[in-house]
Amino acid sequence: MTSSLRERYVLAIDQGTTSTRCILFDRRATVVAVARAEHPQSYPRPGWVEHDAARIWRDTQRLIKRAIREAGIESSQVAAIGIANQRETAVVWDRETGVPVAPAINWQDTRTAAFVETLDAAFVQERTGLPPATYFSAGKVKWLLDNVPGLRARAEKGEVLFGTMDSWLIWNLTGRRHHLTDVTNASRTMLMDLTKLAWDPALLDVCTIPQAMLPEIRSSSEIYGTAEAVLPGVPIAAAIGDQQAALFGQTCFAPGDAKCTYGTGGFLLMNTGSTPVRSTHGLLTTVGYRIGSEPVAYALEGSIAIAGSLVQWVRDGLGLIATASEIETLAGTVTDNGGCYIVPAFSGLFAPHWRSEARGVIVGLTSYITKGHLARAVLEATGWQTREVVDAMNADSGLALTGLNVDGGMTADNMLMQIVADVLEVPVVRPMVAETVSLGAAYAAGLAVGYWSDLQDLRNNRHRAGRWLPAMNDERRATEYRKWKRAVDCAVLFSTD
């Protein structure tokens, strides 16, 4: 590697649900500069969630320049750009003018429920690894084609383009030259054949989506073009969905390696190797990443709907704490949950149950219970939900989890990390670099341009900031887990139906 490359930096664009960030990393994976801007979400009707894609593009341009300025470097010192993004959000725009034809439909949007219910679940899951759900992009694109006047005819002529946020940014960054996506984002549209890594004609036909409007599918790490619109000559060399980016940033490169991102919810991904593992236990089969022309790495994914948002509810809804960080202090006033369990099925249960009718419950209440017990039950709820997903992953993959890499805002709670280690009976490791989504995008881009030489080079950058070992005895773990499952049964029984 030349000295000039050592003196340069990789820029990661992390385009998320509520904000966009641009982060510069050096060769040791140290954060050199961060520029961030929030963007609003619009809720025009119940169940609708929209974004202004044009604003996000304007923010991205401004943030790239700000990050470079704050780092005190020249734009020529940027070796490559990598993009990580909110995955299923759908944008459709005019090929000629570059103007979105409608607001971007966010991944949380549920307006496509009626259409999704008409799909053959076995047919869809066999091809895509995904169950039919409003979560994914296909229904969102169909809704736009059906509801924006004249859009379908224009789409069939190739006059409008569809993409997830990575495609939108790549198209704009390259001066409207390249309409691309990577395999991880394509795998979340509900339109890509999981084994062929290509758009599935049968699914396009079912969803009545013209192939002319779809981006070309590429690997997660290769040079797509140059960022002529902002940084002329700088290669755009990676695109990867945010949760897969965290998997890559955590250097989960071997089958059985897993990470969990704890934020508002929780996303647990396990690398399952070069063959997709079809889930029979309520998980998603998805693409983990692909580096250039190398074989794709597949993953199993389990999502937890409510994690950090349960702490927010205790703060804002119940007023038991003034700040989120106080939950650990309050939980530390007791040694156990006092027999109390909280199942936070505020919007149903996600993996591995997928019971949308379930409702949140608190069980085991007695006059003995204090707010300390409730606080501990809140943290344990995240631990036991993680255990359910891990059990499903172990059963599907035939791989026994030997450790869990964690990231996200909730990992600052040391008690929660100990609880997760206890209930999983494996070590839990928090890395030194907290920005694992951005780091994963940077790693993928750096590999494509030779900034880092190989996967081992990336592993050498890994330094842990915290490690928790299981300390709970087997009998207590088994008893507590049995009681948790009974509480989950109560949540399912107590439905609104």
Short mmCIF file of C-alpha atoms in Angstrom, two decimals:
data_model
loop_
_atom_site.label_atom_id
_atom_site.label_comp_id
_atom_site.label_asym_id
_atom_site.label_seq_id
_atom_site.Cartn_x
_atom_site.Cartn_y
_atom_site.Cartn_z
CA MET A 1 0.00 0.00 0.00
CA THR A 2 1.38 3.41 -0.93
CA SER A 3 2.01 6.10 1.62
CA SER A 4 -0.52 8.33 -0.13
CA LEU A 5 -3.27 5.84 0.63
CA ARG A 6 -2.22 5.70 4.28
CA GLU A 7 -2.63 9.46 4.50
CA ARG A 8 -6.09 9.39 3.03
CA TYR A 9 -9.52 8.70 4.51
CA VAL A 10 -12.74 6.86 3.72
CA LEU A 11 -16.05 8.70 3.90
CA ALA A 12 -19.15 6.84 5.05
CA ILE A 13 -22.64 8.17 4.39
CA ASP A 14 -25.11 6.72 6.89
CA GLN A 15 -28.56 7.60 5.58
CA GLY A 16 -30.91 6.60 8.38
CA THR A 17 -34.58 6.83 9.28
CA THR A 18 -34.37 10.07 11.25
CA SER A 19 -31.02 11.54 10.22
CA THR A 20 -28.17 11.46 7.74
CA ARG A 21 -24.56 11.35 8.89
CA CYS A 22 -21.24 11.62 7.10
CA ILE A 23 -18.26 10.17 8.96
CA LEU A 24 -14.59 10.14 7.97
CA PHE A 25 -12.45 7.19 9.08
CA ASP A 26 -8.70 6.74 8.94
CA ARG A 27 -6.89 3.48 8.25
CA ARG A 28 -7.07 2.46 11.93
CA ALA A 29 -10.88 2.83 11.78
CA THR A 30 -10.71 5.91 13.99
CA VAL A 31 -13.45 8.49 13.57
CA VAL A 32 -11.84 11.68 12.24
CA ALA A 33 -14.94 13.84 11.71
CA VAL A 34 -18.72 13.57 11.98
CA ALA A 35 -21.39 15.74 10.36
CA ARG A 36 -25.05 15.03 11.08
CA ALA A 37 -28.46 16.47 10.22
CA GLU A 38 -31.92 15.29 11.20
CA HIS A 39 -34.78 15.20 8.71
CA PRO A 40 -38.50 15.12 9.52
CA GLN A 41 -40.84 12.21 8.99
CA SER A 42 -44.32 12.99 7.69
CA TYR A 43 -47.47 11.18 8.82
CA PRO A 44 -50.18 12.36 6.40
CA ARG A 45 -52.63 9.58 7.34
CA PRO A 46 -52.81 6.83 9.97
CA GLY A 47 -50.24 4.17 9.06
CA TRP A 48 -48.52 6.38 6.50
CA VAL A 49 -44.87 7.40 6.98
CA GLU A 50 -43.10 9.49 4.34
CA HIS A 51 -39.76 11.21 3.72
CA ASP A 52 -38.68 14.08 1.49
CA ALA A 53 -36.01 12.39 -0.65
CA ALA A 54 -34.96 15.67 -2.26
CA ARG A 55 -34.22 17.14 1.16
CA ILE A 56 -32.18 14.09 2.11
CA TRP A 57 -30.08 14.55 -1.03
CA ARG A 58 -29.54 18.24 -0.23
CA ASP A 59 -28.55 17.34 3.33
CA THR A 60 -26.11 14.71 2.07
CA GLN A 61 -24.29 17.19 -0.17
CA ARG A 62 -23.97 19.69 2.67
CA LEU A 63 -22.83 17.07 5.19
CA ILE A 64 -20.12 15.67 2.93
CA LYS A 65 -18.58 19.11 2.60
CA ARG A 66 -18.96 19.82 6.34
CA ALA A 67 -17.24 16.57 7.35
CA ILE A 68 -14.28 17.31 5.09
CA ARG A 69 -14.06 20.87 6.39
CA GLU A 70 -14.22 19.77 10.04
CA ALA A 71 -11.51 17.16 9.43
CA GLY A 72 -9.28 19.88 8.02
CA ILE A 73 -8.45 17.90 4.88
CA GLU A 74 -8.71 18.38 1.13
CA SER A 75 -11.35 16.57 -0.88
CA SER A 76 -8.53 14.84 -2.79
CA GLN A 77 -7.64 13.03 0.43
CA VAL A 78 -10.91 11.07 0.34
CA ALA A 79 -10.00 7.64 -1.00
CA ALA A 80 -13.56 6.37 -1.40
CA ILE A 81 -17.18 6.80 -0.36
CA GLY A 82 -19.33 4.05 1.14
CA ILE A 83 -23.08 4.26 1.68
CA ALA A 84 -25.18 2.59 4.38
CA ASN A 85 -28.91 3.23 4.35
CA GLN A 86 -32.35 2.59 5.79
CA ARG A 87 -33.24 -0.41 3.74
CA GLU A 88 -36.81 -0.77 2.52
CA THR A 89 -37.80 2.88 2.02
CA ALA A 90 -38.88 3.38 -1.61
CA VAL A 91 -38.22 6.39 -3.86
CA VAL A 92 -39.52 6.87 -7.42
CA TRP A 93 -38.16 9.77 -9.45
CA ASP A 94 -38.20 11.29 -12.94
CA ARG A 95 -35.24 10.11 -15.00
CA GLU A 96 -34.99 13.39 -16.91
CA THR A 97 -35.50 15.99 -14.17
CA GLY A 98 -34.29 14.02 -11.16
CA VAL A 99 -37.35 15.12 -9.18
CA PRO A 100 -39.17 12.53 -7.00
CA VAL A 101 -42.69 11.89 -8.31
CA ALA A 102 -44.02 11.59 -4.76
CA PRO A 103 -42.70 11.49 -1.18
CA ALA A 104 -40.55 8.48 -0.37
CA ILE A 105 -42.58 5.76 1.35
CA ASN A 106 -40.79 4.79 4.54
CA TRP A 107 -40.14 1.21 5.65
CA GLN A 108 -42.50 1.72 8.62
CA ASP A 109 -45.43 2.62 6.34
CA THR A 110 -48.37 0.14 6.39
CA ARG A 111 -50.62 1.46 3.61
CA THR A 112 -49.93 -1.64 1.50
CA ALA A 113 -51.49 -4.11 3.99
CA ALA A 114 -54.45 -5.00 1.76
CA PHE A 115 -52.19 -5.88 -1.18
CA VAL A 116 -49.74 -7.86 0.94
CA GLU A 117 -52.56 -10.03 2.26
CA THR A 118 -53.33 -11.19 -1.32
CA LEU A 119 -49.85 -12.64 -1.86
CA ASP A 120 -49.05 -16.34 -1.67
CA ALA A 121 -46.73 -16.47 1.34
CA ALA A 122 -45.02 -19.72 0.34
CA PHE A 123 -44.45 -18.45 -3.22
CA VAL A 124 -42.88 -15.21 -2.04
CA GLN A 125 -40.78 -16.72 0.74
CA GLU A 126 -39.36 -19.48 -1.44
CA ARG A 127 -38.00 -16.91 -3.90
CA THR A 128 -37.00 -14.07 -1.61
CA GLY A 129 -36.49 -15.52 1.87
CA LEU A 130 -39.01 -12.97 3.13
CA PRO A 131 -42.61 -13.33 4.26
CA PRO A 132 -45.05 -10.96 2.53
CA ALA A 133 -45.13 -7.80 4.65
CA THR A 134 -45.74 -4.08 4.39
CA TYR A 135 -42.15 -3.71 5.61
CA PHE A 136 -40.62 -4.41 2.19
CA SER A 137 -40.38 -2.20 -0.89
CA ALA A 138 -42.42 -4.05 -3.51
CA GLY A 139 -45.85 -3.06 -2.20
CA LYS A 140 -44.74 0.56 -1.82
CA VAL A 141 -43.69 0.78 -5.48
CA LYS A 142 -46.91 -0.86 -6.62
CA TRP A 143 -48.93 1.60 -4.55
CA LEU A 144 -47.21 4.55 -6.23
CA LEU A 145 -47.76 3.06 -9.69
CA ASP A 146 -51.43 2.52 -8.90
CA ASN A 147 -52.08 5.90 -7.27
CA VAL A 148 -49.93 8.55 -8.97
CA PRO A 149 -51.74 9.53 -12.21
CA GLY A 150 -49.92 8.43 -15.35
CA LEU A 151 -47.01 6.91 -13.43
CA ARG A 152 -47.46 3.32 -14.58
CA ALA A 153 -47.34 4.26 -18.27
CA ARG A 154 -44.23 6.34 -17.68
CA ALA A 155 -42.61 3.50 -15.73
CA GLU A 156 -43.20 1.06 -18.56
CA LYS A 157 -41.42 3.49 -20.91
CA GLY A 158 -38.45 3.79 -18.53
CA GLU A 159 -39.16 7.47 -17.85
CA VAL A 160 -39.14 7.02 -14.06
CA LEU A 161 -36.79 5.10 -11.81
CA PHE A 162 -37.23 3.25 -8.53
CA GLY A 163 -34.66 2.75 -5.85
CA THR A 164 -34.03 2.39 -2.16
CA MET A 165 -32.10 5.25 -0.58
CA ASP A 166 -28.72 3.87 -1.69
CA SER A 167 -29.86 3.97 -5.32
CA TRP A 168 -31.20 7.50 -4.92
CA LEU A 169 -27.91 8.75 -3.49
CA ILE A 170 -25.68 6.90 -5.97
CA TRP A 171 -27.72 8.24 -8.90
CA ASN A 172 -27.42 11.80 -7.63
CA LEU A 173 -23.79 11.57 -6.51
CA THR A 174 -22.71 10.26 -9.91
CA GLY A 175 -24.38 13.17 -11.69
CA ARG A 176 -27.40 11.05 -12.67
CA ARG A 177 -25.21 8.55 -14.54
CA HIS A 178 -25.63 5.29 -12.62
CA HIS A 179 -28.85 3.62 -11.47
CA LEU A 180 -27.61 0.87 -9.15
CA THR A 181 -28.29 -0.97 -5.91
CA ASP A 182 -26.41 -3.64 -4.01
CA VAL A 183 -27.49 -7.17 -3.20
CA THR A 184 -28.31 -6.43 0.45
CA ASN A 185 -30.77 -3.68 -0.41
CA ALA A 186 -32.18 -5.60 -3.38
CA SER A 187 -32.81 -8.55 -1.06
CA ARG A 188 -35.15 -6.33 1.02
CA THR A 189 -37.42 -5.29 -1.84
CA MET A 190 -39.33 -8.62 -1.97
CA LEU A 191 -38.49 -8.65 -5.69
CA MET A 192 -35.05 -10.33 -5.85
CA ASP A 193 -34.44 -14.05 -6.27
CA LEU A 194 -32.31 -14.88 -3.24
CA THR A 195 -30.17 -17.51 -4.98
CA LYS A 196 -29.88 -15.99 -8.46
CA LEU A 197 -29.27 -12.48 -7.04
CA ALA A 198 -31.42 -11.08 -9.83
CA TRP A 199 -34.85 -9.51 -10.18
CA ASP A 200 -37.48 -12.26 -10.28
CA PRO A 201 -39.78 -11.96 -13.33
CA ALA A 202 -42.60 -13.86 -11.58
CA LEU A 203 -42.58 -11.49 -8.61
CA LEU A 204 -42.42 -8.45 -10.87
CA ASP A 205 -45.47 -9.81 -12.67
CA VAL A 206 -47.38 -10.45 -9.43
CA CYS A 207 -46.57 -6.95 -8.18
CA THR A 208 -47.12 -5.42 -11.66
CA ILE A 209 -43.81 -3.56 -11.50
CA PRO A 210 -42.02 -2.85 -14.83
CA GLN A 211 -38.40 -4.01 -14.82
CA ALA A 212 -37.46 -0.88 -16.78
CA MET A 213 -37.68 1.19 -13.59
CA LEU A 214 -35.45 -1.08 -11.47
CA PRO A 215 -31.76 -0.49 -10.70
CA GLU A 216 -28.97 -2.82 -11.72
CA ILE A 217 -27.97 -5.17 -8.88
CA ARG A 218 -24.27 -5.06 -7.96
CA SER A 219 -22.08 -6.32 -5.12
CA SER A 220 -21.76 -4.42 -1.84
CA SER A 221 -18.10 -3.54 -2.46
CA GLU A 222 -16.98 -2.37 -5.87
CA ILE A 223 -16.49 0.92 -7.68
CA TYR A 224 -19.88 2.08 -9.01
CA GLY A 225 -18.74 5.43 -10.39
CA THR A 226 -17.37 8.72 -9.13
CA ALA A 227 -19.05 11.39 -7.03
CA GLU A 228 -19.00 14.06 -9.73
CA ALA A 229 -21.84 16.02 -8.13
CA VAL A 230 -19.92 16.70 -4.89
CA LEU A 231 -16.38 15.26 -4.93
CA PRO A 232 -15.29 14.91 -8.58
CA GLY A 233 -13.06 11.90 -9.16
CA VAL A 234 -13.71 10.27 -5.76
CA PRO A 235 -15.00 6.72 -6.25
CA ILE A 236 -18.28 5.55 -4.76
CA ALA A 237 -17.20 2.07 -3.81
CA ALA A 238 -19.81 0.54 -1.48
CA ALA A 239 -23.51 0.37 -0.75
CA ILE A 240 -24.97 -1.81 1.98
CA GLY A 241 -28.17 -1.87 4.02
CA ASP A 242 -27.70 -0.46 7.51
CA GLN A 243 -28.10 -3.67 9.50
CA GLN A 244 -25.87 -5.60 7.12
CA ALA A 245 -23.37 -2.73 7.39
CA ALA A 246 -23.33 -3.20 11.16
CA LEU A 247 -22.70 -6.94 10.64
CA PHE A 248 -19.76 -6.09 8.38
CA GLY A 249 -18.51 -3.32 10.66
CA GLN A 250 -18.50 -5.81 13.54
CA THR A 251 -16.28 -8.06 11.36
CA CYS A 252 -18.78 -10.93 11.50
CA PHE A 253 -17.14 -12.67 8.56
CA ALA A 254 -17.47 -16.34 9.59
CA PRO A 255 -20.59 -18.53 9.70
CA GLY A 256 -22.04 -18.33 13.21
CA ASP A 257 -20.75 -14.80 13.85
CA ALA A 258 -23.60 -12.56 14.97
CA LYS A 259 -24.33 -8.99 15.98
CA CYS A 260 -27.28 -7.25 17.57
CA THR A 261 -27.98 -3.56 17.23
CA TYR A 262 -29.93 -2.26 20.21
CA GLY A 263 -31.77 0.99 19.61
CA THR A 264 -35.47 1.77 19.48
CA GLY A 265 -35.86 -1.87 18.53
CA GLY A 266 -33.31 -4.62 18.07
CA PHE A 267 -31.86 -6.23 14.93
CA LEU A 268 -29.94 -9.46 15.29
CA LEU A 269 -28.11 -10.87 12.26
CA MET A 270 -26.11 -14.08 12.03
CA ASN A 271 -23.71 -14.85 9.18
CA THR A 272 -24.74 -18.26 7.79
CA GLY A 273 -22.16 -18.59 5.02
CA SER A 274 -22.45 -18.95 1.26
CA THR A 275 -25.72 -20.92 1.23
CA PRO A 276 -29.01 -19.32 2.24
CA VAL A 277 -30.61 -20.91 5.29
CA ARG A 278 -34.38 -21.08 4.97
CA SER A 279 -36.02 -20.27 8.26
CA THR A 280 -38.76 -22.40 9.76
CA HIS A 281 -38.66 -20.49 13.05
CA GLY A 282 -39.92 -17.03 12.14
CA LEU A 283 -36.71 -15.39 10.89
CA LEU A 284 -35.82 -13.62 7.65
CA THR A 285 -33.35 -15.13 5.21
CA THR A 286 -31.39 -12.30 3.65
CA VAL A 287 -28.12 -11.33 2.02
CA GLY A 288 -25.41 -10.36 4.51
CA TYR A 289 -22.95 -8.83 2.04
CA ARG A 290 -20.99 -9.51 -1.12
CA ILE A 291 -17.44 -8.33 -1.73
CA GLY A 292 -16.77 -7.87 -5.45
CA SER A 293 -17.08 -11.13 -7.33
CA GLU A 294 -16.61 -13.30 -4.23
CA PRO A 295 -19.43 -15.63 -3.12
CA VAL A 296 -22.25 -13.88 -1.31
CA ALA A 297 -22.49 -14.21 2.46
CA TYR A 298 -26.05 -14.88 3.60
CA ALA A 299 -27.57 -14.11 6.97
CA LEU A 300 -30.52 -14.87 9.18
CA GLU A 301 -32.21 -11.84 10.69
CA GLY A 302 -34.49 -11.50 13.66
CA SER A 303 -36.05 -8.19 14.60
CA ILE A 304 -37.28 -7.08 18.01
CA ALA A 305 -39.91 -4.38 17.74
CA ILE A 306 -39.54 -2.80 21.18
CA ALA A 307 -36.24 -2.41 23.03
CA GLY A 308 -35.09 1.13 23.75
CA SER A 309 -38.59 2.43 23.11
CA LEU A 310 -39.74 0.50 26.21
CA VAL A 311 -37.31 2.58 28.27
CA GLN A 312 -38.71 5.70 26.59
CA TRP A 313 -42.23 4.62 27.57
CA VAL A 314 -41.17 4.15 31.19
CA ARG A 315 -39.71 7.67 31.06
CA ASP A 316 -42.39 9.51 29.09
CA GLY A 317 -45.50 7.40 29.68
CA LEU A 318 -45.06 6.37 33.31
CA GLY A 319 -42.68 9.07 34.55
CA LEU A 320 -40.67 6.58 36.62
CA ILE A 321 -37.39 8.06 35.38
CA ALA A 322 -36.36 11.49 34.10
CA THR A 323 -33.71 10.30 31.61
CA ALA A 324 -33.21 7.01 29.79
CA SER A 325 -29.88 6.39 31.51
CA GLU A 326 -31.62 6.31 34.92
CA ILE A 327 -33.22 2.96 34.11
CA GLU A 328 -29.95 1.18 34.98
CA THR A 329 -29.63 2.98 38.32
CA LEU A 330 -33.24 2.22 39.24
CA ALA A 331 -32.91 -1.44 38.21
CA GLY A 332 -29.79 -1.65 40.33
CA THR A 333 -31.80 -1.01 43.52
CA VAL A 334 -33.05 -4.63 43.43
CA THR A 335 -31.38 -7.99 42.84
CA ASP A 336 -34.12 -9.53 40.67
CA ASN A 337 -37.46 -8.74 39.06
CA GLY A 338 -39.51 -9.81 42.08
CA GLY A 339 -41.49 -12.22 39.88
CA CYS A 340 -42.58 -9.45 37.47
CA TYR A 341 -42.29 -9.75 33.66
CA ILE A 342 -43.01 -7.15 30.99
CA VAL A 343 -43.76 -8.22 27.42
CA PRO A 344 -43.65 -5.01 25.32
CA ALA A 345 -45.93 -6.07 22.47
CA PHE A 346 -47.03 -2.47 21.87
CA SER A 347 -47.45 -3.16 18.14
CA GLY A 348 -47.57 -6.93 18.24
CA LEU A 349 -44.66 -9.35 18.52
CA PHE A 350 -41.95 -9.56 15.86
CA ALA A 351 -39.47 -12.44 15.46
CA PRO A 352 -39.84 -15.28 16.07
CA HIS A 353 -43.57 -15.05 16.87
CA TRP A 354 -44.95 -12.62 14.25
CA ARG A 355 -48.21 -12.13 16.12
CA SER A 356 -49.55 -8.73 15.14
CA GLU A 357 -52.59 -9.17 17.42
CA ALA A 358 -50.50 -9.51 20.59
CA ARG A 359 -50.60 -6.69 23.11
CA GLY A 360 -48.20 -5.66 25.83
CA VAL A 361 -48.67 -7.13 29.31
CA ILE A 362 -47.15 -6.87 32.77
CA VAL A 363 -47.58 -10.13 34.69
CA GLY A 364 -46.64 -11.27 38.17
CA LEU A 365 -47.66 -8.08 39.95
CA THR A 366 -47.93 -8.24 43.73
CA SER A 367 -47.77 -5.61 46.47
CA TYR A 368 -44.08 -6.54 46.82
CA ILE A 369 -43.24 -5.06 43.41
CA THR A 370 -41.47 -1.68 43.44
CA LYS A 371 -40.47 0.60 40.61
CA GLY A 372 -37.00 -0.97 40.88
CA HIS A 373 -38.47 -4.36 40.00
CA LEU A 374 -40.32 -2.81 37.06
CA ALA A 375 -37.11 -1.19 35.83
CA ARG A 376 -35.28 -4.51 36.00
CA ALA A 377 -38.14 -6.25 34.16
CA VAL A 378 -37.81 -3.61 31.42
CA LEU A 379 -34.16 -4.49 30.84
CA GLU A 380 -34.84 -8.22 31.11
CA ALA A 381 -37.52 -7.92 28.43
CA THR A 382 -34.84 -6.97 25.91
CA GLY A 383 -32.66 -9.85 27.14
CA TRP A 384 -35.35 -12.49 26.83
CA GLN A 385 -36.50 -11.23 23.43
CA THR A 386 -32.90 -11.59 22.27
CA ARG A 387 -32.81 -15.14 23.66
CA GLU A 388 -35.91 -16.09 21.66
CA VAL A 389 -34.34 -14.84 18.43
CA VAL A 390 -31.02 -16.59 19.15
CA ASP A 391 -32.80 -19.87 19.88
CA ALA A 392 -34.56 -19.58 16.52
CA MET A 393 -31.27 -18.83 14.75
CA ASN A 394 -29.49 -21.76 16.36
CA ALA A 395 -32.35 -24.06 15.35
CA ASP A 396 -32.50 -22.80 11.76
CA SER A 397 -28.78 -22.62 11.09
CA GLY A 398 -27.51 -25.62 13.03
CA LEU A 399 -24.83 -23.25 14.33
CA ALA A 400 -24.49 -22.63 18.05
CA LEU A 401 -23.96 -18.97 18.91
CA THR A 402 -20.64 -18.67 20.76
CA GLY A 403 -20.69 -14.91 21.36
CA LEU A 404 -22.67 -11.81 20.50
CA ASN A 405 -21.26 -8.54 19.17
CA VAL A 406 -23.41 -5.58 20.17
CA ASP A 407 -23.80 -1.95 19.14
CA GLY A 408 -26.39 0.81 19.34
CA GLY A 409 -27.41 3.30 22.00
CA MET A 410 -28.69 0.76 24.53
CA THR A 411 -25.27 -0.88 24.83
CA ALA A 412 -24.21 1.99 27.11
CA ASP A 413 -26.33 0.23 29.77
CA ASN A 414 -23.87 -2.14 31.44
CA MET A 415 -26.58 -3.95 33.40
CA LEU A 416 -28.46 -4.71 30.20
CA MET A 417 -25.31 -6.12 28.62
CA GLN A 418 -24.80 -8.39 31.62
CA ILE A 419 -28.42 -9.54 31.42
CA VAL A 420 -27.99 -10.38 27.72
CA ALA A 421 -24.84 -12.39 28.50
CA ASP A 422 -26.66 -14.19 31.32
CA VAL A 423 -29.74 -15.19 29.34
CA LEU A 424 -27.77 -16.20 26.22
CA GLU A 425 -25.03 -17.97 28.19
CA VAL A 426 -22.38 -16.53 25.85
CA PRO A 427 -19.93 -13.60 26.06
CA VAL A 428 -21.24 -10.22 24.90
CA VAL A 429 -18.73 -7.82 23.32
CA ARG A 430 -19.08 -4.10 22.67
CA PRO A 431 -16.51 -2.64 20.24
CA MET A 432 -14.45 0.49 20.76
CA VAL A 433 -15.94 2.13 17.65
CA ALA A 434 -19.64 2.62 18.29
CA GLU A 435 -20.42 3.74 14.73
CA THR A 436 -20.55 0.21 13.35
CA VAL A 437 -23.07 0.96 10.58
CA SER A 438 -20.89 3.72 9.16
CA LEU A 439 -17.76 1.67 9.76
CA GLY A 440 -19.19 -1.24 7.79
CA ALA A 441 -19.87 1.03 4.82
CA ALA A 442 -16.37 2.48 5.11
CA TYR A 443 -14.79 -0.99 5.31
CA ALA A 444 -16.63 -2.18 2.20
CA ALA A 445 -15.59 0.94 0.25
CA GLY A 446 -12.00 0.78 1.49
CA LEU A 447 -11.66 -2.84 0.39
CA ALA A 448 -12.84 -1.97 -3.12
CA VAL A 449 -10.09 0.63 -3.63
CA GLY A 450 -7.30 -1.16 -1.74
CA TYR A 451 -7.33 1.19 1.24
CA TRP A 452 -7.57 -1.96 3.37
CA SER A 453 -6.07 -5.10 1.90
CA ASP A 454 -8.35 -7.89 3.08
CA LEU A 455 -10.76 -9.03 5.80
CA GLN A 456 -7.93 -9.79 8.19
CA ASP A 457 -6.78 -6.20 7.83
CA LEU A 458 -10.24 -5.16 9.04
CA ARG A 459 -10.18 -7.62 11.94
CA ASN A 460 -6.90 -6.10 13.09
CA ASN A 461 -8.73 -2.80 13.63
CA ARG A 462 -11.18 -4.37 16.05
CA HIS A 463 -10.79 -3.34 19.69
CA ARG A 464 -13.33 -4.06 22.37
CA ALA A 465 -14.57 -1.47 24.82
CA GLY A 466 -16.50 -3.90 27.01
CA ARG A 467 -16.98 -7.63 27.52
CA TRP A 468 -19.55 -9.37 29.69
CA LEU A 469 -19.45 -13.05 30.66
CA PRO A 470 -22.50 -15.07 31.75
CA ALA A 471 -22.87 -15.28 35.52
CA MET A 472 -26.39 -16.73 35.96
CA ASN A 473 -26.66 -20.37 37.07
CA ASP A 474 -28.37 -22.87 34.78
CA GLU A 475 -31.33 -23.57 37.07
CA ARG A 476 -32.25 -19.91 37.46
CA ARG A 477 -31.84 -19.27 33.74
CA ALA A 478 -34.17 -22.15 32.84
CA THR A 479 -36.77 -21.08 35.44
CA GLU A 480 -36.75 -17.45 34.38
CA TYR A 481 -37.01 -18.35 30.68
CA ARG A 482 -39.98 -20.63 31.35
CA LYS A 483 -41.76 -17.81 33.17
CA TRP A 484 -40.95 -15.38 30.37
CA LYS A 485 -42.56 -17.72 27.83
CA ARG A 486 -45.70 -17.89 29.95
CA ALA A 487 -45.81 -14.10 29.97
CA VAL A 488 -45.51 -14.11 26.15
CA ASP A 489 -48.48 -16.50 26.01
CA CYS A 490 -50.48 -13.95 28.02
CA ALA A 491 -49.54 -11.23 25.53
CA VAL A 492 -50.82 -13.33 22.65
CA LEU A 493 -54.04 -14.23 24.49
CA PHE A 494 -54.72 -10.62 25.42
CA SER A 495 -55.37 -9.42 21.88
CA THR A 496 -57.73 -6.78 20.60
CA ASP A 497 -59.57 -9.27 18.40
#
